[in-house]
Amino acid sequence: MSGRTPDSPRAGDRERAAELLAEERRSIDNIDAALVHLLAERFRHTQRVGRLKAAHDLPPADPEREAQQIARLHALAQESGLDPVFAERFMRFIVTEVIRHHERLRGDGPARPADDGPDRT
């Protein structure tokens, strides 16, 4: 007997685990980069929406649209194996930021500091 308990990993197992961990982290880093690019693209579109709303004196928020989007995201999250509550919180965070930008475009909200937010044009 080697004196090792069944729970203690062997050196080779630890090395393989470290390799697998590094692979997973590289994938996560790539996904994070994609998310940032997607969010930037989304905010470019919402800025255009905000300018349209401001130009036509439309309200910054659209509760009916938001409710439709939340329901749609709940379904997508369930289909994808993602917690729908998390998906909703994430979307509400984004929508809150979008509405803040739309209010600013209308002149209803506080001025945005130069380094704040992804909506630089």
PDB file of C-alpha atoms in Angstrom:
ATOM      1  CA  MET A   1       0.000   0.000   0.000  1.00  0.00           C
ATOM      2  CA  SER A   2       1.320   3.455  -0.862  1.00  0.00           C
ATOM      3  CA  GLY A   3      -0.002   5.291   2.183  1.00  0.00           C
ATOM      4  CA  ARG A   4      -2.266   7.367  -0.023  1.00  0.00           C
ATOM      5  CA  THR A   5      -5.918   7.705   0.838  1.00  0.00           C
ATOM      6  CA  PRO A   6      -8.440   7.024  -1.926  1.00  0.00           C
ATOM      7  CA  ASP A   7      -9.270  10.758  -2.019  1.00  0.00           C
ATOM      8  CA  SER A   8      -5.728  12.039  -2.558  1.00  0.00           C
ATOM      9  CA  PRO A   9      -4.938  12.748  -6.210  1.00  0.00           C
ATOM     10  CA  ARG A  10      -1.873  11.367  -7.914  1.00  0.00           C
ATOM     11  CA  ALA A  11       0.579  13.792  -9.515  1.00  0.00           C
ATOM     12  CA  GLY A  12      -0.475  12.742 -13.027  1.00  0.00           C
ATOM     13  CA  ASP A  13      -4.122  13.310 -12.174  1.00  0.00           C
ATOM     14  CA  ARG A  14      -3.347  16.792 -10.878  1.00  0.00           C
ATOM     15  CA  GLU A  15      -1.371  17.653 -14.013  1.00  0.00           C
ATOM     16  CA  ARG A  16      -4.209  16.455 -16.251  1.00  0.00           C
ATOM     17  CA  ALA A  17      -6.704  18.406 -14.124  1.00  0.00           C
ATOM     18  CA  ALA A  18      -4.548  21.540 -14.513  1.00  0.00           C
ATOM     19  CA  GLU A  19      -4.494  21.041 -18.306  1.00  0.00           C
ATOM     20  CA  LEU A  20      -8.269  20.593 -18.421  1.00  0.00           C
ATOM     21  CA  LEU A  21      -8.746  23.640 -16.213  1.00  0.00           C
ATOM     22  CA  ALA A  22      -6.561  25.737 -18.536  1.00  0.00           C
ATOM     23  CA  GLU A  23      -8.564  24.546 -21.566  1.00  0.00           C
ATOM     24  CA  GLU A  24     -11.860  25.414 -19.911  1.00  0.00           C
ATOM     25  CA  ARG A  25     -10.561  28.823 -18.878  1.00  0.00           C
ATOM     26  CA  ARG A  26      -9.430  29.571 -22.446  1.00  0.00           C
ATOM     27  CA  SER A  27     -12.933  28.721 -23.649  1.00  0.00           C
ATOM     28  CA  ILE A  28     -14.473  30.924 -20.956  1.00  0.00           C
ATOM     29  CA  ASP A  29     -12.159  33.795 -21.932  1.00  0.00           C
ATOM     30  CA  ASN A  30     -13.227  33.435 -25.580  1.00  0.00           C
ATOM     31  CA  ILE A  31     -16.896  33.412 -24.608  1.00  0.00           C
ATOM     32  CA  ASP A  32     -16.384  36.490 -22.408  1.00  0.00           C
ATOM     33  CA  ALA A  33     -14.796  38.304 -25.363  1.00  0.00           C
ATOM     34  CA  ALA A  34     -17.734  37.325 -27.577  1.00  0.00           C
ATOM     35  CA  LEU A  35     -20.194  38.557 -24.940  1.00  0.00           C
ATOM     36  CA  VAL A  36     -18.468  41.943 -24.777  1.00  0.00           C
ATOM     37  CA  HIS A  37     -18.607  42.272 -28.563  1.00  0.00           C
ATOM     38  CA  LEU A  38     -22.267  41.235 -28.624  1.00  0.00           C
ATOM     39  CA  LEU A  39     -23.154  43.690 -25.875  1.00  0.00           C
ATOM     40  CA  ALA A  40     -21.354  46.469 -27.721  1.00  0.00           C
ATOM     41  CA  GLU A  41     -23.305  45.643 -30.880  1.00  0.00           C
ATOM     42  CA  ARG A  42     -26.566  45.515 -28.919  1.00  0.00           C
ATOM     43  CA  PHE A  43     -25.880  48.935 -27.385  1.00  0.00           C
ATOM     44  CA  ARG A  44     -25.098  50.421 -30.809  1.00  0.00           C
ATOM     45  CA  HIS A  45     -28.592  49.379 -31.892  1.00  0.00           C
ATOM     46  CA  THR A  46     -30.270  50.557 -28.703  1.00  0.00           C
ATOM     47  CA  GLN A  47     -28.552  53.928 -29.110  1.00  0.00           C
ATOM     48  CA  ARG A  48     -30.149  54.230 -32.545  1.00  0.00           C
ATOM     49  CA  VAL A  49     -33.502  53.305 -30.987  1.00  0.00           C
ATOM     50  CA  GLY A  50     -32.926  55.937 -28.305  1.00  0.00           C
ATOM     51  CA  ARG A  51     -32.191  58.617 -30.889  1.00  0.00           C
ATOM     52  CA  LEU A  52     -35.368  57.676 -32.797  1.00  0.00           C
ATOM     53  CA  LYS A  53     -37.410  57.812 -29.608  1.00  0.00           C
ATOM     54  CA  ALA A  54     -35.932  61.175 -28.651  1.00  0.00           C
ATOM     55  CA  ALA A  55     -36.491  62.617 -32.137  1.00  0.00           C
ATOM     56  CA  HIS A  56     -40.149  61.547 -32.118  1.00  0.00           C
ATOM     57  CA  ASP A  57     -40.848  62.320 -28.458  1.00  0.00           C
ATOM     58  CA  LEU A  58     -41.471  58.669 -27.585  1.00  0.00           C
ATOM     59  CA  PRO A  59     -41.019  57.473 -24.001  1.00  0.00           C
ATOM     60  CA  PRO A  60     -37.623  55.983 -23.101  1.00  0.00           C
ATOM     61  CA  ALA A  61     -39.215  52.843 -21.630  1.00  0.00           C
ATOM     62  CA  ASP A  62     -41.647  50.436 -23.264  1.00  0.00           C
ATOM     63  CA  PRO A  63     -43.028  48.182 -20.505  1.00  0.00           C
ATOM     64  CA  GLU A  64     -45.047  46.060 -22.952  1.00  0.00           C
ATOM     65  CA  ARG A  65     -41.963  45.325 -25.077  1.00  0.00           C
ATOM     66  CA  GLU A  66     -39.912  44.627 -21.961  1.00  0.00           C
ATOM     67  CA  ALA A  67     -42.498  42.103 -20.715  1.00  0.00           C
ATOM     68  CA  GLN A  68     -42.504  40.375 -24.122  1.00  0.00           C
ATOM     69  CA  GLN A  69     -38.712  40.195 -24.116  1.00  0.00           C
ATOM     70  CA  ILE A  70     -38.586  38.791 -20.582  1.00  0.00           C
ATOM     71  CA  ALA A  71     -41.094  36.068 -21.510  1.00  0.00           C
ATOM     72  CA  ARG A  72     -39.110  35.287 -24.668  1.00  0.00           C
ATOM     73  CA  LEU A  73     -35.847  35.107 -22.724  1.00  0.00           C
ATOM     74  CA  HIS A  74     -37.408  32.838 -20.089  1.00  0.00           C
ATOM     75  CA  ALA A  75     -38.299  30.380 -22.848  1.00  0.00           C
ATOM     76  CA  LEU A  76     -34.875  30.660 -24.487  1.00  0.00           C
ATOM     77  CA  ALA A  77     -33.154  30.174 -21.143  1.00  0.00           C
ATOM     78  CA  GLN A  78     -35.190  27.054 -20.381  1.00  0.00           C
ATOM     79  CA  GLU A  79     -34.444  25.624 -23.843  1.00  0.00           C
ATOM     80  CA  SER A  80     -30.741  26.321 -23.335  1.00  0.00           C
ATOM     81  CA  GLY A  81     -30.461  24.950 -19.811  1.00  0.00           C
ATOM     82  CA  LEU A  82     -29.875  28.392 -18.294  1.00  0.00           C
ATOM     83  CA  ASP A  83     -31.626  29.505 -15.133  1.00  0.00           C
ATOM     84  CA  PRO A  84     -34.526  31.695 -16.354  1.00  0.00           C
ATOM     85  CA  VAL A  85     -34.346  33.824 -13.205  1.00  0.00           C
ATOM     86  CA  PHE A  86     -30.702  34.603 -13.954  1.00  0.00           C
ATOM     87  CA  ALA A  87     -31.550  35.396 -17.593  1.00  0.00           C
ATOM     88  CA  GLU A  88     -34.271  37.780 -16.435  1.00  0.00           C
ATOM     89  CA  ARG A  89     -31.988  39.541 -13.958  1.00  0.00           C
ATOM     90  CA  PHE A  90     -29.320  39.910 -16.612  1.00  0.00           C
ATOM     91  CA  MET A  91     -31.808  41.326 -19.122  1.00  0.00           C
ATOM     92  CA  ARG A  92     -33.345  43.698 -16.590  1.00  0.00           C
ATOM     93  CA  PHE A  93     -29.850  45.005 -15.824  1.00  0.00           C
ATOM     94  CA  ILE A  94     -29.270  45.660 -19.528  1.00  0.00           C
ATOM     95  CA  VAL A  95     -32.705  47.212 -20.073  1.00  0.00           C
ATOM     96  CA  THR A  96     -32.221  49.520 -17.088  1.00  0.00           C
ATOM     97  CA  GLU A  97     -28.979  50.750 -18.625  1.00  0.00           C
ATOM     98  CA  VAL A  98     -30.614  51.194 -22.028  1.00  0.00           C
ATOM     99  CA  ILE A  99     -33.462  53.225 -20.511  1.00  0.00           C
ATOM    100  CA  ARG A 100     -30.918  55.392 -18.694  1.00  0.00           C
ATOM    101  CA  HIS A 101     -29.225  56.078 -22.032  1.00  0.00           C
ATOM    102  CA  HIS A 102     -32.574  56.859 -23.679  1.00  0.00           C
ATOM    103  CA  GLU A 103     -33.454  59.274 -20.880  1.00  0.00           C
ATOM    104  CA  ARG A 104     -30.112  60.990 -21.341  1.00  0.00           C
ATOM    105  CA  LEU A 105     -30.706  61.305 -25.095  1.00  0.00           C
ATOM    106  CA  ARG A 106     -34.082  62.940 -24.380  1.00  0.00           C
ATOM    107  CA  GLY A 107     -32.492  65.243 -21.852  1.00  0.00           C
ATOM    108  CA  ASP A 108     -34.417  63.592 -18.983  1.00  0.00           C
ATOM    109  CA  GLY A 109     -31.458  61.962 -17.289  1.00  0.00           C
ATOM    110  CA  PRO A 110     -28.180  63.116 -15.791  1.00  0.00           C
ATOM    111  CA  ALA A 111     -25.276  63.726 -18.116  1.00  0.00           C
ATOM    112  CA  ARG A 112     -23.091  60.718 -18.580  1.00  0.00           C
ATOM    113  CA  PRO A 113     -19.425  60.943 -17.578  1.00  0.00           C
ATOM    114  CA  ALA A 114     -17.123  60.603 -20.581  1.00  0.00           C
ATOM    115  CA  ASP A 115     -15.873  57.147 -19.552  1.00  0.00           C
ATOM    116  CA  ASP A 116     -19.267  55.631 -18.669  1.00  0.00           C
ATOM    117  CA  GLY A 117     -21.019  53.010 -20.724  1.00  0.00           C
ATOM    118  CA  PRO A 118     -20.677  51.198 -24.024  1.00  0.00           C
ATOM    119  CA  ASP A 119     -22.658  53.683 -26.084  1.00  0.00           C
ATOM    120  CA  ARG A 120     -19.899  55.996 -27.273  1.00  0.00           C
ATOM    121  CA  THR A 121     -20.497  57.115 -30.824  1.00  0.00           C
TER     122      THR A 121
END
